C-alpha cells in the first residue's frame, strides 16, 4: 500500500503509518469549490485485517504482519462497519472509472483537434475529426463542470455529486443511510451509461478515424488504456 522512508539518526527510529488507503483518483475540474476540492483528498480507512510489512535495513530484510482493528469501544457494530467499507470501496472505484473516462476522453479529443488543424478546413476527414472531438466534449460536459469560473460556481454534475457522496460515507464509520445507498444506486447507473457512451465513441468511430488517418500517412489517435491510467500518480 505504501512505502515509508526510515529515519537516518543513530539509535531507535520510529516510522508511523496512517492506516488509510491512497486518495481516490478524481477527475480534474477548473472550478474552485471547497465542498468538492478537498472532499476527495483523503483516502478511505484501511479495512480491518492483517497487513504485511517489509523492513529493509541495508542488505537485511525483515518481514512480518500487523493487525488493523477497531478499539473495543468503537460505537459501530462490525456488520455496520463492513457495510460502510463496501460502500466506500464501490464509490472509490466509481470515482476512478469516471476519472479514467475524463482523462482518456480529453486526450483523445485534443489529439483529434490537433490532427484536424493540419488539414484543410473543408476536408472531409477534418470535419469528421472535429465532430468526434465535439462528441467527446459533450460527454465530458455532462459528467462534470468544465468551464473556468471565478470563485464558487454552485454548479454540480456527476463528478461533483459523486465526490460529495464519497466524502460523506467515508467520513462516518457506521452504516450508510438508506438515502446514501439509493444515491449510490442511481450513480451506478449513471456511471454505466457514461461508460457505455464512452465505449461507443472510442470503439468503432475511433477505429474508422484512425484507419482514415493511417491511409493518408498521418499519426493516429492513441487511446489511453486503463493500465496506463492506473499507473499514473494522483
PDB file of C-alpha atoms in Angstrom:
ATOM      1  CA  UNK A   1       0.000   0.000   0.000  1.00  0.00           C
ATOM      2  CA  UNK A   2       2.732   2.454   0.836  1.00  0.00           C
ATOM      3  CA  UNK A   3       6.494   2.876   1.064  1.00  0.00           C
ATOM      4  CA  UNK A   4       7.694   4.827   4.102  1.00  0.00           C
ATOM      5  CA  UNK A   5      11.199   6.293   4.446  1.00  0.00           C
ATOM      6  CA  UNK A   6      13.126   5.188   7.517  1.00  0.00           C
ATOM      7  CA  UNK A   7      14.949   7.541   9.848  1.00  0.00           C
ATOM      8  CA  UNK A   8      18.701   8.094   9.477  1.00  0.00           C
ATOM      9  CA  UNK A   9      19.553   9.058  13.026  1.00  0.00           C
ATOM     10  CA  UNK A  10      21.531   6.719  15.272  1.00  0.00           C
ATOM     11  CA  UNK A  11      19.547   4.684  17.732  1.00  0.00           C
ATOM     12  CA  UNK A  12      15.878   3.729  17.648  1.00  0.00           C
ATOM     13  CA  UNK A  13      13.796   5.256  14.840  1.00  0.00           C
ATOM     14  CA  UNK A  14      10.007   5.124  14.670  1.00  0.00           C
ATOM     15  CA  UNK A  15       8.133   5.049  11.367  1.00  0.00           C
ATOM     16  CA  UNK A  16       4.396   5.765  11.502  1.00  0.00           C
ATOM     17  CA  UNK A  17       1.788   4.576   9.025  1.00  0.00           C
ATOM     18  CA  UNK A  18      -1.646   6.159   8.966  1.00  0.00           C
ATOM     19  CA  UNK A  19      -3.987   3.232   8.236  1.00  0.00           C
ATOM     20  CA  UNK A  20      -5.534   4.799   5.173  1.00  0.00           C
ATOM     21  CA  UNK A  21      -5.504   3.902   1.519  1.00  0.00           C
ATOM     22  CA  UNK A  22      -4.477   6.293  -1.257  1.00  0.00           C
ATOM     23  CA  UNK A  23      -6.894   9.137  -2.012  1.00  0.00           C
ATOM     24  CA  UNK A  24      -9.293   8.271  -4.833  1.00  0.00           C
ATOM     25  CA  UNK A  25      -8.483   9.280  -8.383  1.00  0.00           C
ATOM     26  CA  UNK A  26     -10.759  12.245  -9.087  1.00  0.00           C
ATOM     27  CA  UNK A  27     -11.240  13.818 -12.498  1.00  0.00           C
ATOM     28  CA  UNK A  28      -9.713  17.332 -12.542  1.00  0.00           C
ATOM     29  CA  UNK A  29     -12.007  20.355 -12.701  1.00  0.00           C
ATOM     30  CA  UNK A  30     -11.275  24.058 -13.226  1.00  0.00           C
ATOM     31  CA  UNK A  31     -13.937  25.003 -10.696  1.00  0.00           C
ATOM     32  CA  UNK A  32     -12.803  26.094  -7.247  1.00  0.00           C
ATOM     33  CA  UNK A  33     -15.386  24.642  -4.872  1.00  0.00           C
ATOM     34  CA  UNK A  34     -14.193  23.705  -1.360  1.00  0.00           C
ATOM     35  CA  UNK A  35     -17.070  21.273  -0.934  1.00  0.00           C
ATOM     36  CA  UNK A  36     -15.555  19.041  -3.605  1.00  0.00           C
ATOM     37  CA  UNK A  37     -11.961  20.263  -3.960  1.00  0.00           C
ATOM     38  CA  UNK A  38     -10.894  18.734  -0.658  1.00  0.00           C
ATOM     39  CA  UNK A  39     -13.541  16.032  -0.245  1.00  0.00           C
ATOM     40  CA  UNK A  40     -11.594  13.578  -2.391  1.00  0.00           C
ATOM     41  CA  UNK A  41      -8.171  14.435  -0.986  1.00  0.00           C
ATOM     42  CA  UNK A  42      -8.311  11.832   1.801  1.00  0.00           C
ATOM     43  CA  UNK A  43      -8.232   8.117   1.204  1.00  0.00           C
ATOM     44  CA  UNK A  44     -10.631   5.734   2.959  1.00  0.00           C
ATOM     45  CA  UNK A  45      -9.682   3.975   6.165  1.00  0.00           C
ATOM     46  CA  UNK A  46      -7.884   0.697   5.563  1.00  0.00           C
ATOM     47  CA  UNK A  47     -10.237  -2.266   6.073  1.00  0.00           C
ATOM     48  CA  UNK A  48      -9.749  -4.395   9.156  1.00  0.00           C
ATOM     49  CA  UNK A  49      -7.414  -7.318   8.737  1.00  0.00           C
ATOM     50  CA  UNK A  50      -3.782  -8.423   8.718  1.00  0.00           C
ATOM     51  CA  UNK A  51      -1.278  -6.370   6.737  1.00  0.00           C
ATOM     52  CA  UNK A  52       2.186  -7.493   5.744  1.00  0.00           C
ATOM     53  CA  UNK A  53       5.174  -5.243   6.230  1.00  0.00           C
ATOM     54  CA  UNK A  54       8.737  -5.443   4.939  1.00  0.00           C
ATOM     55  CA  UNK A  55      11.550  -3.559   6.681  1.00  0.00           C
ATOM     56  CA  UNK A  56      14.762  -3.077   4.720  1.00  0.00           C
ATOM     57  CA  UNK A  57      17.953  -2.064   6.516  1.00  0.00           C
ATOM     58  CA  UNK A  58      20.962  -2.120   4.239  1.00  0.00           C
ATOM     59  CA  UNK A  59      21.136  -5.631   2.803  1.00  0.00           C
ATOM     60  CA  UNK A  60      18.907  -7.106   5.515  1.00  0.00           C
ATOM     61  CA  UNK A  61      15.145  -7.518   5.140  1.00  0.00           C
ATOM     62  CA  UNK A  62      12.698  -8.254   7.947  1.00  0.00           C
ATOM     63  CA  UNK A  63       9.090  -9.245   7.311  1.00  0.00           C
ATOM     64  CA  UNK A  64       6.034  -9.623   9.477  1.00  0.00           C
ATOM     65  CA  UNK A  65       2.368  -8.732   9.848  1.00  0.00           C
ATOM     66  CA  UNK A  66       0.394  -6.195  11.801  1.00  0.00           C
ATOM     67  CA  UNK A  67      -3.302  -6.368  12.652  1.00  0.00           C
ATOM     68  CA  UNK A  68      -5.527  -3.390  11.908  1.00  0.00           C
ATOM     69  CA  UNK A  69      -8.640  -3.431  14.052  1.00  0.00           C
ATOM     70  CA  UNK A  70     -11.003  -1.124  15.914  1.00  0.00           C
ATOM     71  CA  UNK A  71     -10.984  -0.212  19.574  1.00  0.00           C
ATOM     72  CA  UNK A  72     -13.397  -2.332  21.618  1.00  0.00           C
ATOM     73  CA  UNK A  73     -15.427   0.775  22.453  1.00  0.00           C
ATOM     74  CA  UNK A  74     -15.870   1.817  18.803  1.00  0.00           C
ATOM     75  CA  UNK A  75     -19.559   2.809  18.585  1.00  0.00           C
ATOM     76  CA  UNK A  76     -20.444   0.940  15.377  1.00  0.00           C
ATOM     77  CA  UNK A  77     -21.089  -2.790  15.086  1.00  0.00           C
ATOM     78  CA  UNK A  78     -18.917  -4.996  12.838  1.00  0.00           C
ATOM     79  CA  UNK A  79     -21.754  -5.516  10.332  1.00  0.00           C
ATOM     80  CA  UNK A  80     -22.267  -1.748  10.052  1.00  0.00           C
ATOM     81  CA  UNK A  81     -18.532  -1.183   9.567  1.00  0.00           C
ATOM     82  CA  UNK A  82     -18.426  -3.848   6.866  1.00  0.00           C
ATOM     83  CA  UNK A  83     -21.338  -2.221   5.015  1.00  0.00           C
ATOM     84  CA  UNK A  84     -19.615   1.156   5.212  1.00  0.00           C
ATOM     85  CA  UNK A  85     -16.331  -0.246   3.887  1.00  0.00           C
ATOM     86  CA  UNK A  86     -18.046  -1.984   0.952  1.00  0.00           C
ATOM     87  CA  UNK A  87     -19.913   1.202   0.065  1.00  0.00           C
ATOM     88  CA  UNK A  88     -16.793   3.365   0.280  1.00  0.00           C
ATOM     89  CA  UNK A  89     -14.876   0.932  -1.925  1.00  0.00           C
ATOM     90  CA  UNK A  90     -17.567   0.979  -4.616  1.00  0.00           C
ATOM     91  CA  UNK A  91     -17.690   4.787  -4.588  1.00  0.00           C
ATOM     92  CA  UNK A  92     -13.880   4.842  -4.690  1.00  0.00           C
ATOM     93  CA  UNK A  93     -13.944   2.628  -7.800  1.00  0.00           C
ATOM     94  CA  UNK A  94     -16.686   4.747  -9.406  1.00  0.00           C
ATOM     95  CA  UNK A  95     -14.574   7.880  -8.991  1.00  0.00           C
ATOM     96  CA  UNK A  96     -11.605   6.127 -10.580  1.00  0.00           C
ATOM     97  CA  UNK A  97     -13.692   4.990 -13.546  1.00  0.00           C
ATOM     98  CA  UNK A  98     -15.097   8.475 -14.029  1.00  0.00           C
ATOM     99  CA  UNK A  99     -11.595   9.951 -13.837  1.00  0.00           C
ATOM    100  CA  UNK A 100     -10.391   7.477 -16.475  1.00  0.00           C
ATOM    101  CA  UNK A 101     -13.223   8.374 -18.860  1.00  0.00           C
ATOM    102  CA  UNK A 102     -12.466  12.079 -18.329  1.00  0.00           C
ATOM    103  CA  UNK A 103      -8.718  11.731 -18.918  1.00  0.00           C
ATOM    104  CA  UNK A 104      -8.974   9.333 -21.850  1.00  0.00           C
ATOM    105  CA  UNK A 105     -11.729  11.368 -23.484  1.00  0.00           C
ATOM    106  CA  UNK A 106      -9.913  14.684 -23.070  1.00  0.00           C
ATOM    107  CA  UNK A 107      -6.669  13.320 -24.500  1.00  0.00           C
ATOM    108  CA  UNK A 108      -8.439  11.730 -27.482  1.00  0.00           C
ATOM    109  CA  UNK A 109     -10.360  14.976 -28.109  1.00  0.00           C
ATOM    110  CA  UNK A 110      -7.185  17.066 -28.051  1.00  0.00           C
ATOM    111  CA  UNK A 111      -5.434  14.623 -30.376  1.00  0.00           C
ATOM    112  CA  UNK A 112      -8.346  14.718 -32.823  1.00  0.00           C
ATOM    113  CA  UNK A 113      -8.336  18.522 -32.918  1.00  0.00           C
ATOM    114  CA  UNK A 114      -4.575  18.531 -33.409  1.00  0.00           C
ATOM    115  CA  UNK A 115      -4.885  16.202 -36.402  1.00  0.00           C
ATOM    116  CA  UNK A 116      -7.696  18.341 -37.839  1.00  0.00           C
ATOM    117  CA  UNK A 117      -5.568  21.501 -37.645  1.00  0.00           C
ATOM    118  CA  UNK A 118      -3.125  20.000 -40.123  1.00  0.00           C
ATOM    119  CA  UNK A 119      -5.842  19.537 -42.755  1.00  0.00           C
ATOM    120  CA  UNK A 120      -7.836  21.934 -44.917  1.00  0.00           C
ATOM    121  CA  UNK A 121     -10.898  23.420 -43.204  1.00  0.00           C
ATOM    122  CA  UNK A 122     -13.359  21.738 -45.578  1.00  0.00           C
ATOM    123  CA  UNK A 123     -11.510  18.411 -45.752  1.00  0.00           C
ATOM    124  CA  UNK A 124     -13.993  15.617 -45.018  1.00  0.00           C
ATOM    125  CA  UNK A 125     -11.564  13.987 -42.580  1.00  0.00           C
ATOM    126  CA  UNK A 126     -11.059  17.283 -40.737  1.00  0.00           C
ATOM    127  CA  UNK A 127     -14.842  17.645 -40.404  1.00  0.00           C
ATOM    128  CA  UNK A 128     -15.115  14.109 -39.023  1.00  0.00           C
ATOM    129  CA  UNK A 129     -12.261  14.719 -36.572  1.00  0.00           C
ATOM    130  CA  UNK A 130     -13.872  17.896 -35.257  1.00  0.00           C
ATOM    131  CA  UNK A 131     -17.215  16.116 -34.942  1.00  0.00           C
ATOM    132  CA  UNK A 132     -15.551  13.339 -32.942  1.00  0.00           C
ATOM    133  CA  UNK A 133     -13.952  15.943 -30.678  1.00  0.00           C
ATOM    134  CA  UNK A 134     -17.322  17.672 -30.194  1.00  0.00           C
ATOM    135  CA  UNK A 135     -18.956  14.378 -29.213  1.00  0.00           C
ATOM    136  CA  UNK A 136     -16.269  13.734 -26.610  1.00  0.00           C
ATOM    137  CA  UNK A 137     -16.658  17.309 -25.343  1.00  0.00           C
ATOM    138  CA  UNK A 138     -20.392  16.783 -24.957  1.00  0.00           C
ATOM    139  CA  UNK A 139     -19.855  13.606 -22.971  1.00  0.00           C
ATOM    140  CA  UNK A 140     -17.259  15.310 -20.779  1.00  0.00           C
ATOM    141  CA  UNK A 141     -19.508  18.298 -20.104  1.00  0.00           C
ATOM    142  CA  UNK A 142     -22.322  16.028 -18.936  1.00  0.00           C
ATOM    143  CA  UNK A 143     -20.085  14.323 -16.392  1.00  0.00           C
ATOM    144  CA  UNK A 144     -18.523  17.320 -14.656  1.00  0.00           C
ATOM    145  CA  UNK A 145     -18.381  21.092 -14.556  1.00  0.00           C
ATOM    146  CA  UNK A 146     -15.791  22.017 -17.156  1.00  0.00           C
ATOM    147  CA  UNK A 147     -15.943  25.773 -17.760  1.00  0.00           C
ATOM    148  CA  UNK A 148     -13.467  28.053 -15.999  1.00  0.00           C
ATOM    149  CA  UNK A 149     -15.222  30.312 -13.481  1.00  0.00           C
ATOM    150  CA  UNK A 150     -14.191  32.704 -10.755  1.00  0.00           C
ATOM    151  CA  UNK A 151     -14.979  31.589  -7.225  1.00  0.00           C
ATOM    152  CA  UNK A 152     -17.643  29.036  -6.367  1.00  0.00           C
ATOM    153  CA  UNK A 153     -19.949  28.305  -9.279  1.00  0.00           C
ATOM    154  CA  UNK A 154     -22.706  26.499  -7.395  1.00  0.00           C
ATOM    155  CA  UNK A 155     -22.991  24.085 -10.319  1.00  0.00           C
ATOM    156  CA  UNK A 156     -22.567  20.364  -9.891  1.00  0.00           C
ATOM    157  CA  UNK A 157     -22.568  17.421 -12.254  1.00  0.00           C
ATOM    158  CA  UNK A 158     -21.992  13.707 -11.727  1.00  0.00           C
ATOM    159  CA  UNK A 159     -18.355  14.181 -10.663  1.00  0.00           C
ATOM    160  CA  UNK A 160     -19.172  16.749  -8.001  1.00  0.00           C
ATOM    161  CA  UNK A 161     -22.137  14.793  -6.642  1.00  0.00           C
ATOM    162  CA  UNK A 162     -20.158  11.563  -6.534  1.00  0.00           C
ATOM    163  CA  UNK A 163     -17.230  13.187  -4.683  1.00  0.00           C
ATOM    164  CA  UNK A 164     -19.626  14.634  -2.107  1.00  0.00           C
ATOM    165  CA  UNK A 165     -21.274  11.268  -1.514  1.00  0.00           C
ATOM    166  CA  UNK A 166     -17.897   9.537  -1.211  1.00  0.00           C
ATOM    167  CA  UNK A 167     -16.747  12.096   1.377  1.00  0.00           C
ATOM    168  CA  UNK A 168     -19.961  11.763   3.400  1.00  0.00           C
ATOM    169  CA  UNK A 169     -19.851   7.952   3.536  1.00  0.00           C
ATOM    170  CA  UNK A 170     -16.081   7.712   4.073  1.00  0.00           C
ATOM    171  CA  UNK A 171     -16.208  10.272   6.868  1.00  0.00           C
ATOM    172  CA  UNK A 172     -18.608   8.242   9.026  1.00  0.00           C
ATOM    173  CA  UNK A 173     -17.635   4.857  10.447  1.00  0.00           C
ATOM    174  CA  UNK A 174     -21.133   3.413  10.647  1.00  0.00           C
ATOM    175  CA  UNK A 175     -23.680   2.031   8.206  1.00  0.00           C
ATOM    176  CA  UNK A 176     -24.566   4.373   5.318  1.00  0.00           C
ATOM    177  CA  UNK A 177     -28.082   5.794   5.338  1.00  0.00           C
ATOM    178  CA  UNK A 178     -30.821   4.472   3.066  1.00  0.00           C
ATOM    179  CA  UNK A 179     -30.702   7.749   1.167  1.00  0.00           C
ATOM    180  CA  UNK A 180     -26.956   7.412   0.582  1.00  0.00           C
ATOM    181  CA  UNK A 181     -27.335   3.852  -0.684  1.00  0.00           C
ATOM    182  CA  UNK A 182     -30.156   4.935  -3.007  1.00  0.00           C
ATOM    183  CA  UNK A 183     -27.997   7.738  -4.394  1.00  0.00           C
ATOM    184  CA  UNK A 184     -25.151   5.295  -4.965  1.00  0.00           C
ATOM    185  CA  UNK A 185     -27.519   3.012  -6.864  1.00  0.00           C
ATOM    186  CA  UNK A 186     -28.515   5.938  -9.064  1.00  0.00           C
ATOM    187  CA  UNK A 187     -24.890   6.941  -9.647  1.00  0.00           C
ATOM    188  CA  UNK A 188     -24.051   3.331 -10.511  1.00  0.00           C
ATOM    189  CA  UNK A 189     -26.471   3.589 -13.410  1.00  0.00           C
ATOM    190  CA  UNK A 190     -25.070   6.977 -14.451  1.00  0.00           C
ATOM    191  CA  UNK A 191     -21.512   5.623 -14.480  1.00  0.00           C
ATOM    192  CA  UNK A 192     -22.606   2.615 -16.521  1.00  0.00           C
ATOM    193  CA  UNK A 193     -24.321   4.935 -19.019  1.00  0.00           C
ATOM    194  CA  UNK A 194     -21.249   7.178 -19.293  1.00  0.00           C
ATOM    195  CA  UNK A 195     -19.056   4.126 -19.681  1.00  0.00           C
ATOM    196  CA  UNK A 196     -21.242   2.809 -22.473  1.00  0.00           C
ATOM    197  CA  UNK A 197     -21.327   6.169 -24.258  1.00  0.00           C
ATOM    198  CA  UNK A 198     -17.557   6.473 -23.988  1.00  0.00           C
ATOM    199  CA  UNK A 199     -17.003   2.958 -25.324  1.00  0.00           C
ATOM    200  CA  UNK A 200     -19.355   3.631 -28.226  1.00  0.00           C
ATOM    201  CA  UNK A 201     -17.469   6.816 -29.114  1.00  0.00           C
ATOM    202  CA  UNK A 202     -13.994   5.338 -28.830  1.00  0.00           C
ATOM    203  CA  UNK A 203     -14.661   1.946 -30.385  1.00  0.00           C
ATOM    204  CA  UNK A 204     -15.870   1.851 -33.990  1.00  0.00           C
ATOM    205  CA  UNK A 205     -15.771   5.631 -34.563  1.00  0.00           C
ATOM    206  CA  UNK A 206     -12.177   5.946 -33.406  1.00  0.00           C
ATOM    207  CA  UNK A 207     -11.141   2.868 -35.390  1.00  0.00           C
ATOM    208  CA  UNK A 208     -12.597   4.390 -38.566  1.00  0.00           C
ATOM    209  CA  UNK A 209     -10.866   7.721 -37.968  1.00  0.00           C
ATOM    210  CA  UNK A 210      -7.540   6.019 -37.293  1.00  0.00           C
ATOM    211  CA  UNK A 211      -7.900   3.949 -40.450  1.00  0.00           C
ATOM    212  CA  UNK A 212      -8.504   7.146 -42.450  1.00  0.00           C
ATOM    213  CA  UNK A 213      -5.538   8.868 -40.801  1.00  0.00           C
ATOM    214  CA  UNK A 214      -3.263   5.893 -41.439  1.00  0.00           C
ATOM    215  CA  UNK A 215      -4.354   5.751 -45.090  1.00  0.00           C
ATOM    216  CA  UNK A 216      -3.010   9.297 -45.511  1.00  0.00           C
ATOM    217  CA  UNK A 217       0.180   8.539 -43.642  1.00  0.00           C
ATOM    218  CA  UNK A 218      -0.890  10.670 -40.668  1.00  0.00           C
ATOM    219  CA  UNK A 219      -0.409   9.905 -36.991  1.00  0.00           C
ATOM    220  CA  UNK A 220      -3.327   8.013 -35.494  1.00  0.00           C
ATOM    221  CA  UNK A 221      -5.162   8.959 -32.299  1.00  0.00           C
ATOM    222  CA  UNK A 222      -3.996   6.919 -29.283  1.00  0.00           C
ATOM    223  CA  UNK A 223      -6.491   5.901 -26.620  1.00  0.00           C
ATOM    224  CA  UNK A 224      -5.311   5.928 -23.017  1.00  0.00           C
ATOM    225  CA  UNK A 225      -5.620   2.428 -21.560  1.00  0.00           C
ATOM    226  CA  UNK A 226      -6.909   1.664 -18.090  1.00  0.00           C
ATOM    227  CA  UNK A 227      -3.500   0.208 -17.200  1.00  0.00           C
ATOM    228  CA  UNK A 228      -1.698   3.397 -18.270  1.00  0.00           C
ATOM    229  CA  UNK A 229      -4.200   5.488 -16.314  1.00  0.00           C
ATOM    230  CA  UNK A 230      -3.809   3.402 -13.150  1.00  0.00           C
ATOM    231  CA  UNK A 231      -0.018   3.703 -13.350  1.00  0.00           C
ATOM    232  CA  UNK A 232      -0.263   7.490 -13.158  1.00  0.00           C
ATOM    233  CA  UNK A 233       0.168   9.206  -9.804  1.00  0.00           C
ATOM    234  CA  UNK A 234      -2.794  11.009  -8.303  1.00  0.00           C
TER     235      UNK A 234
END
